[in-house]
mmCIF file with all atom_site columns, C-alpha atoms and ligand atoms in Angstrom:
data_model
loop_
_atom_site.group_PDB
_atom_site.id
_atom_site.type_symbol
_atom_site.label_atom_id
_atom_site.label_alt_id
_atom_site.label_comp_id
_atom_site.label_asym_id
_atom_site.label_entity_id
_atom_site.label_seq_id
_atom_site.pdbx_PDB_ins_code
_atom_site.Cartn_x
_atom_site.Cartn_y
_atom_site.Cartn_z
_atom_site.occupancy
_atom_site.B_iso_or_equiv
_atom_site.pdbx_formal_charge
_atom_site.auth_seq_id
_atom_site.auth_comp_id
_atom_site.auth_asym_id
_atom_site.auth_atom_id
_atom_site.pdbx_PDB_model_num
ATOM   1   C  CA  . MET I 1 1   ? -18.545 -12.510 11.128 1.00 62.00 ? 1   MET I CA  1
ATOM   2   C  CA  . ASP I 1 2   ? -19.962 -9.402  9.486  1.00 74.00 ? 2   ASP I CA  1
ATOM   3   C  CA  . LYS I 1 3   ? -17.809 -6.652  8.050  1.00 78.00 ? 3   LYS I CA  1
ATOM   4   C  CA  . ARG I 1 4   ? -18.298 -4.256  10.915 1.00 83.00 ? 4   ARG I CA  1
ATOM   5   C  CA  . GLY I 1 5   ? -17.219 -6.822  13.480 1.00 86.00 ? 5   GLY I CA  1
ATOM   6   C  CA  . LYS I 1 6   ? -14.044 -7.460  11.554 1.00 85.00 ? 6   LYS I CA  1
ATOM   7   C  CA  . LYS I 1 7   ? -13.329 -3.754  11.357 1.00 88.00 ? 7   LYS I CA  1
ATOM   8   C  CA  . VAL I 1 8   ? -13.642 -3.405  15.106 1.00 90.00 ? 8   VAL I CA  1
ATOM   9   C  CA  . ILE I 1 9   ? -11.209 -6.263  15.681 1.00 90.00 ? 9   ILE I CA  1
ATOM   10  C  CA  . LYS I 1 10  ? -8.704  -4.850  13.206 1.00 91.00 ? 10  LYS I CA  1
ATOM   11  C  CA  . GLY I 1 11  ? -8.884  -1.491  14.915 1.00 93.00 ? 11  GLY I CA  1
ATOM   12  C  CA  . ALA I 1 12  ? -8.140  -3.104  18.263 1.00 96.00 ? 12  ALA I CA  1
ATOM   13  C  CA  . VAL I 1 13  ? -5.282  -5.124  16.766 1.00 96.00 ? 13  VAL I CA  1
ATOM   14  C  CA  . LYS I 1 14  ? -3.779  -1.997  15.217 1.00 96.00 ? 14  LYS I CA  1
ATOM   15  C  CA  . GLU I 1 15  ? -3.860  -0.264  18.568 1.00 97.00 ? 15  GLU I CA  1
ATOM   16  C  CA  . ARG I 1 16  ? -2.195  -3.260  20.182 1.00 97.00 ? 16  ARG I CA  1
ATOM   17  C  CA  . ILE I 1 17  ? 0.483   -3.234  17.496 1.00 98.00 ? 17  ILE I CA  1
ATOM   18  C  CA  . ALA I 1 18  ? 1.213   0.447   18.066 1.00 98.00 ? 18  ALA I CA  1
ATOM   19  C  CA  . VAL I 1 19  ? 1.550   -0.207  21.813 1.00 98.00 ? 19  VAL I CA  1
ATOM   20  C  CA  . LEU I 1 20  ? 3.837   -3.210  21.277 1.00 98.00 ? 20  LEU I CA  1
ATOM   21  C  CA  . LEU I 1 21  ? 6.057   -1.207  18.976 1.00 98.00 ? 21  LEU I CA  1
ATOM   22  C  CA  . THR I 1 22  ? 6.370   1.624   21.472 1.00 98.00 ? 22  THR I CA  1
ATOM   23  C  CA  . GLU I 1 23  ? 7.105   -0.845  24.266 1.00 98.00 ? 23  GLU I CA  1
ATOM   24  C  CA  . ALA I 1 24  ? 9.694   -2.652  22.167 1.00 98.00 ? 24  ALA I CA  1
ATOM   25  C  CA  . HIS I 1 25  ? 11.556  0.573   21.494 1.00 98.00 ? 25  HIS I CA  1
ATOM   26  C  CA  . ALA I 1 26  ? 11.265  1.767   25.069 1.00 97.00 ? 26  ALA I CA  1
ATOM   27  C  CA  . SER I 1 27  ? 12.570  -1.460  26.565 1.00 97.00 ? 27  SER I CA  1
ATOM   28  C  CA  . TYR I 1 28  ? 15.340  -2.223  24.099 1.00 97.00 ? 28  TYR I CA  1
ATOM   29  C  CA  . SER I 1 29  ? 18.285  -0.630  25.890 1.00 96.00 ? 29  SER I CA  1
ATOM   30  C  CA  . ALA I 1 30  ? 17.468  -2.205  29.256 1.00 97.00 ? 30  ALA I CA  1
ATOM   31  C  CA  . HIS I 1 31  ? 15.813  -5.445  28.156 1.00 98.00 ? 31  HIS I CA  1
ATOM   32  C  CA  . PRO I 1 32  ? 16.692  -6.404  24.581 1.00 97.00 ? 32  PRO I CA  1
ATOM   33  C  CA  . GLU I 1 33  ? 15.187  -9.881  24.936 1.00 97.00 ? 33  GLU I CA  1
ATOM   34  C  CA  . ARG I 1 34  ? 11.878  -8.532  26.153 1.00 98.00 ? 34  ARG I CA  1
ATOM   35  C  CA  . SER I 1 35  ? 11.881  -6.069  23.328 1.00 98.00 ? 35  SER I CA  1
ATOM   36  C  CA  . ARG I 1 36  ? 12.352  -8.892  20.831 1.00 98.00 ? 36  ARG I CA  1
ATOM   37  C  CA  . ARG I 1 37  ? 9.432   -10.805 22.316 1.00 98.00 ? 37  ARG I CA  1
ATOM   38  C  CA  . TYR I 1 38  ? 7.175   -7.778  21.873 1.00 98.00 ? 38  TYR I CA  1
ATOM   39  C  CA  . LEU I 1 39  ? 8.068   -7.649  18.226 1.00 98.00 ? 39  LEU I CA  1
ATOM   40  C  CA  . GLN I 1 40  ? 7.539   -11.369 17.692 1.00 98.00 ? 40  GLN I CA  1
ATOM   41  C  CA  . LEU I 1 41  ? 4.124   -11.006 19.245 1.00 98.00 ? 41  LEU I CA  1
ATOM   42  C  CA  . LEU I 1 42  ? 3.447   -8.014  17.056 1.00 98.00 ? 42  LEU I CA  1
ATOM   43  C  CA  . TRP I 1 43  ? 4.398   -9.960  13.946 1.00 97.00 ? 43  TRP I CA  1
ATOM   44  C  CA  . LYS I 1 44  ? 2.098   -12.827 14.901 1.00 97.00 ? 44  LYS I CA  1
ATOM   45  C  CA  . LEU I 1 45  ? -0.769  -10.353 15.141 1.00 97.00 ? 45  LEU I CA  1
ATOM   46  C  CA  . VAL I 1 46  ? 0.101   -8.916  11.752 1.00 96.00 ? 46  VAL I CA  1
ATOM   47  C  CA  . GLU I 1 47  ? 0.031   -12.351 10.141 1.00 96.00 ? 47  GLU I CA  1
ATOM   48  C  CA  . LYS I 1 48  ? -3.011  -13.615 11.980 1.00 96.00 ? 48  LYS I CA  1
ATOM   49  C  CA  . TYR I 1 49  ? -5.205  -10.589 11.309 1.00 95.00 ? 49  TYR I CA  1
ATOM   50  C  CA  . LYS I 1 50  ? -3.605  -9.511  8.026  1.00 94.00 ? 50  LYS I CA  1
ATOM   51  C  CA  . VAL I 1 51  ? -3.243  -5.944  9.109  1.00 94.00 ? 51  VAL I CA  1
ATOM   52  C  CA  . CYS I 1 52  ? -1.120  -3.499  7.181  1.00 93.00 ? 52  CYS I CA  1
ATOM   53  C  CA  . LEU I 1 53  ? 1.613   -1.680  8.989  1.00 96.00 ? 53  LEU I CA  1
ATOM   54  C  CA  . THR I 1 54  ? 2.299   1.930   8.163  1.00 94.00 ? 54  THR I CA  1
ATOM   55  C  CA  . LYS I 1 55  ? 5.504   2.743   6.338  1.00 91.00 ? 55  LYS I CA  1
ATOM   56  C  CA  . GLU I 1 56  ? 7.008   4.140   9.531  1.00 93.00 ? 56  GLU I CA  1
ATOM   57  C  CA  . GLN I 1 57  ? 6.069   1.021   11.459 1.00 97.00 ? 57  GLN I CA  1
ATOM   58  C  CA  . LYS I 1 58  ? 7.640   -1.231  8.842  1.00 95.00 ? 58  LYS I CA  1
ATOM   59  C  CA  . LEU I 1 59  ? 10.865  0.698   9.134  1.00 95.00 ? 59  LEU I CA  1
ATOM   60  C  CA  . SER I 1 60  ? 10.984  0.660   12.893 1.00 97.00 ? 60  SER I CA  1
ATOM   61  C  CA  . PHE I 1 61  ? 12.004  -2.956  13.386 1.00 98.00 ? 61  PHE I CA  1
ATOM   62  C  CA  . CYS I 1 62  ? 13.663  -5.883  11.632 1.00 97.00 ? 62  CYS I CA  1
ATOM   63  C  CA  . LYS I 1 63  ? 11.192  -8.538  10.597 1.00 95.00 ? 63  LYS I CA  1
ATOM   64  C  CA  . LYS I 1 64  ? 13.952  -11.114 10.235 1.00 97.00 ? 64  LYS I CA  1
ATOM   65  C  CA  . CYS I 1 65  ? 15.453  -10.980 13.713 1.00 98.00 ? 65  CYS I CA  1
ATOM   66  C  CA  . PHE I 1 66  ? 12.888  -8.791  15.520 1.00 98.00 ? 66  PHE I CA  1
ATOM   67  C  CA  . VAL I 1 67  ? 15.186  -6.120  16.768 1.00 98.00 ? 67  VAL I CA  1
ATOM   68  C  CA  . PRO I 1 68  ? 13.759  -2.621  17.002 1.00 98.00 ? 68  PRO I CA  1
ATOM   69  C  CA  . TRP I 1 69  ? 15.532  -0.455  14.491 1.00 98.00 ? 69  TRP I CA  1
ATOM   70  C  CA  . ILE I 1 70  ? 17.188  2.516   16.098 1.00 96.00 ? 70  ILE I CA  1
ATOM   71  C  CA  . PRO I 1 71  ? 19.152  4.480   13.486 1.00 95.00 ? 71  PRO I CA  1
ATOM   72  C  CA  . GLY I 1 72  ? 22.843  4.571   14.302 1.00 94.00 ? 72  GLY I CA  1
ATOM   73  C  CA  . LYS I 1 73  ? 22.444  1.846   16.892 1.00 96.00 ? 73  LYS I CA  1
ATOM   74  C  CA  . THR I 1 74  ? 20.723  -1.260  15.541 1.00 97.00 ? 74  THR I CA  1
ATOM   75  C  CA  . VAL I 1 75  ? 20.277  -0.180  11.955 1.00 98.00 ? 75  VAL I CA  1
ATOM   76  C  CA  . LYS I 1 76  ? 22.524  1.554   9.466  1.00 98.00 ? 76  LYS I CA  1
ATOM   77  C  CA  . VAL I 1 77  ? 20.690  3.984   7.248  1.00 97.00 ? 77  VAL I CA  1
ATOM   78  C  CA  . SER I 1 78  ? 22.414  5.063   4.082  1.00 96.00 ? 78  SER I CA  1
ATOM   79  C  CA  . PHE I 1 79  ? 21.342  7.133   1.128  1.00 95.00 ? 79  PHE I CA  1
ATOM   80  C  CA  . GLU I 1 80  ? 22.021  6.862   -2.545 1.00 95.00 ? 80  GLU I CA  1
ATOM   81  C  CA  . PRO I 1 81  ? 20.995  10.315  -3.686 1.00 94.00 ? 81  PRO I CA  1
ATOM   82  C  CA  . ARG I 1 82  ? 21.665  9.534   -7.334 1.00 95.00 ? 82  ARG I CA  1
ATOM   83  C  CA  . ASN I 1 83  ? 19.019  6.794   -7.421 1.00 94.00 ? 83  ASN I CA  1
ATOM   84  C  CA  . SER I 1 84  ? 16.834  8.275   -4.695 1.00 96.00 ? 84  SER I CA  1
ATOM   85  C  CA  . ILE I 1 85  ? 17.272  5.155   -2.635 1.00 97.00 ? 85  ILE I CA  1
ATOM   86  C  CA  . VAL I 1 86  ? 17.497  4.821   1.091  1.00 95.00 ? 86  VAL I CA  1
ATOM   87  C  CA  . GLN I 1 87  ? 18.850  1.595   2.482  1.00 96.00 ? 87  GLN I CA  1
ATOM   88  C  CA  . TYR I 1 88  ? 18.266  0.168   5.923  1.00 97.00 ? 88  TYR I CA  1
ATOM   89  C  CA  . GLU I 1 89  ? 20.731  -2.473  7.023  1.00 98.00 ? 89  GLU I CA  1
ATOM   90  C  CA  . CYS I 1 90  ? 20.080  -4.382  10.223 1.00 98.00 ? 90  CYS I CA  1
ATOM   91  C  CA  . LYS I 1 91  ? 23.206  -4.521  12.353 1.00 98.00 ? 91  LYS I CA  1
ATOM   92  C  CA  . GLU I 1 92  ? 22.001  -7.674  14.090 1.00 97.00 ? 92  GLU I CA  1
ATOM   93  C  CA  . CYS I 1 93  ? 21.367  -9.990  11.151 1.00 98.00 ? 93  CYS I CA  1
ATOM   94  C  CA  . GLY I 1 94  ? 22.399  -8.027  8.077  1.00 98.00 ? 94  GLY I CA  1
ATOM   95  C  CA  . HIS I 1 95  ? 18.885  -7.923  6.614  1.00 98.00 ? 95  HIS I CA  1
ATOM   96  C  CA  . LYS I 1 96  ? 18.635  -5.118  4.094  1.00 97.00 ? 96  LYS I CA  1
ATOM   97  C  CA  . LYS I 1 97  ? 15.691  -3.076  3.018  1.00 96.00 ? 97  LYS I CA  1
ATOM   98  C  CA  . ARG I 1 98  ? 15.911  -0.665  0.138  1.00 95.00 ? 98  ARG I CA  1
ATOM   99  C  CA  . LEU I 1 99  ? 13.320  1.923   -0.634 1.00 93.00 ? 99  LEU I CA  1
ATOM   100 C  CA  . LYS I 1 100 ? 12.777  4.665   -3.114 1.00 92.00 ? 100 LYS I CA  1
ATOM   101 C  CA  . TYR I 1 101 ? 12.151  8.041   -1.634 1.00 84.00 ? 101 TYR I CA  1
ATOM   102 C  CA  . LYS I 1 102 ? 10.888  11.163  -3.243 1.00 77.00 ? 102 LYS I CA  1
HETATM 103 ZN ZN1 . ZN  A 2 .   ? 17.702  -8.129  11.693 1.00 89.69 ? 201 ZN  A ZN1 1
#
């Protein structure tokens, strides 16, 4: 496939990913299992098409247990101001993600 064709597909996949993420968050409180399926599907797309998620997208769900991260509900967000680190800890599976912030 030529480069332009690939670009078109990636664009479509990115749109699909954004929709799945929104759906996953919207359905979590009423249908947590459905929400998890959306995120598993999303992750399959990411791996299959090698698309990059934005920083916000990466922080909006757990890629270990596929729960949408809702601060204060499914994820604990804590700050270490001294080291400029923010830590996300999944309340479902305990997966931790630490990032530097500026
Ligand atoms: Zn998790």
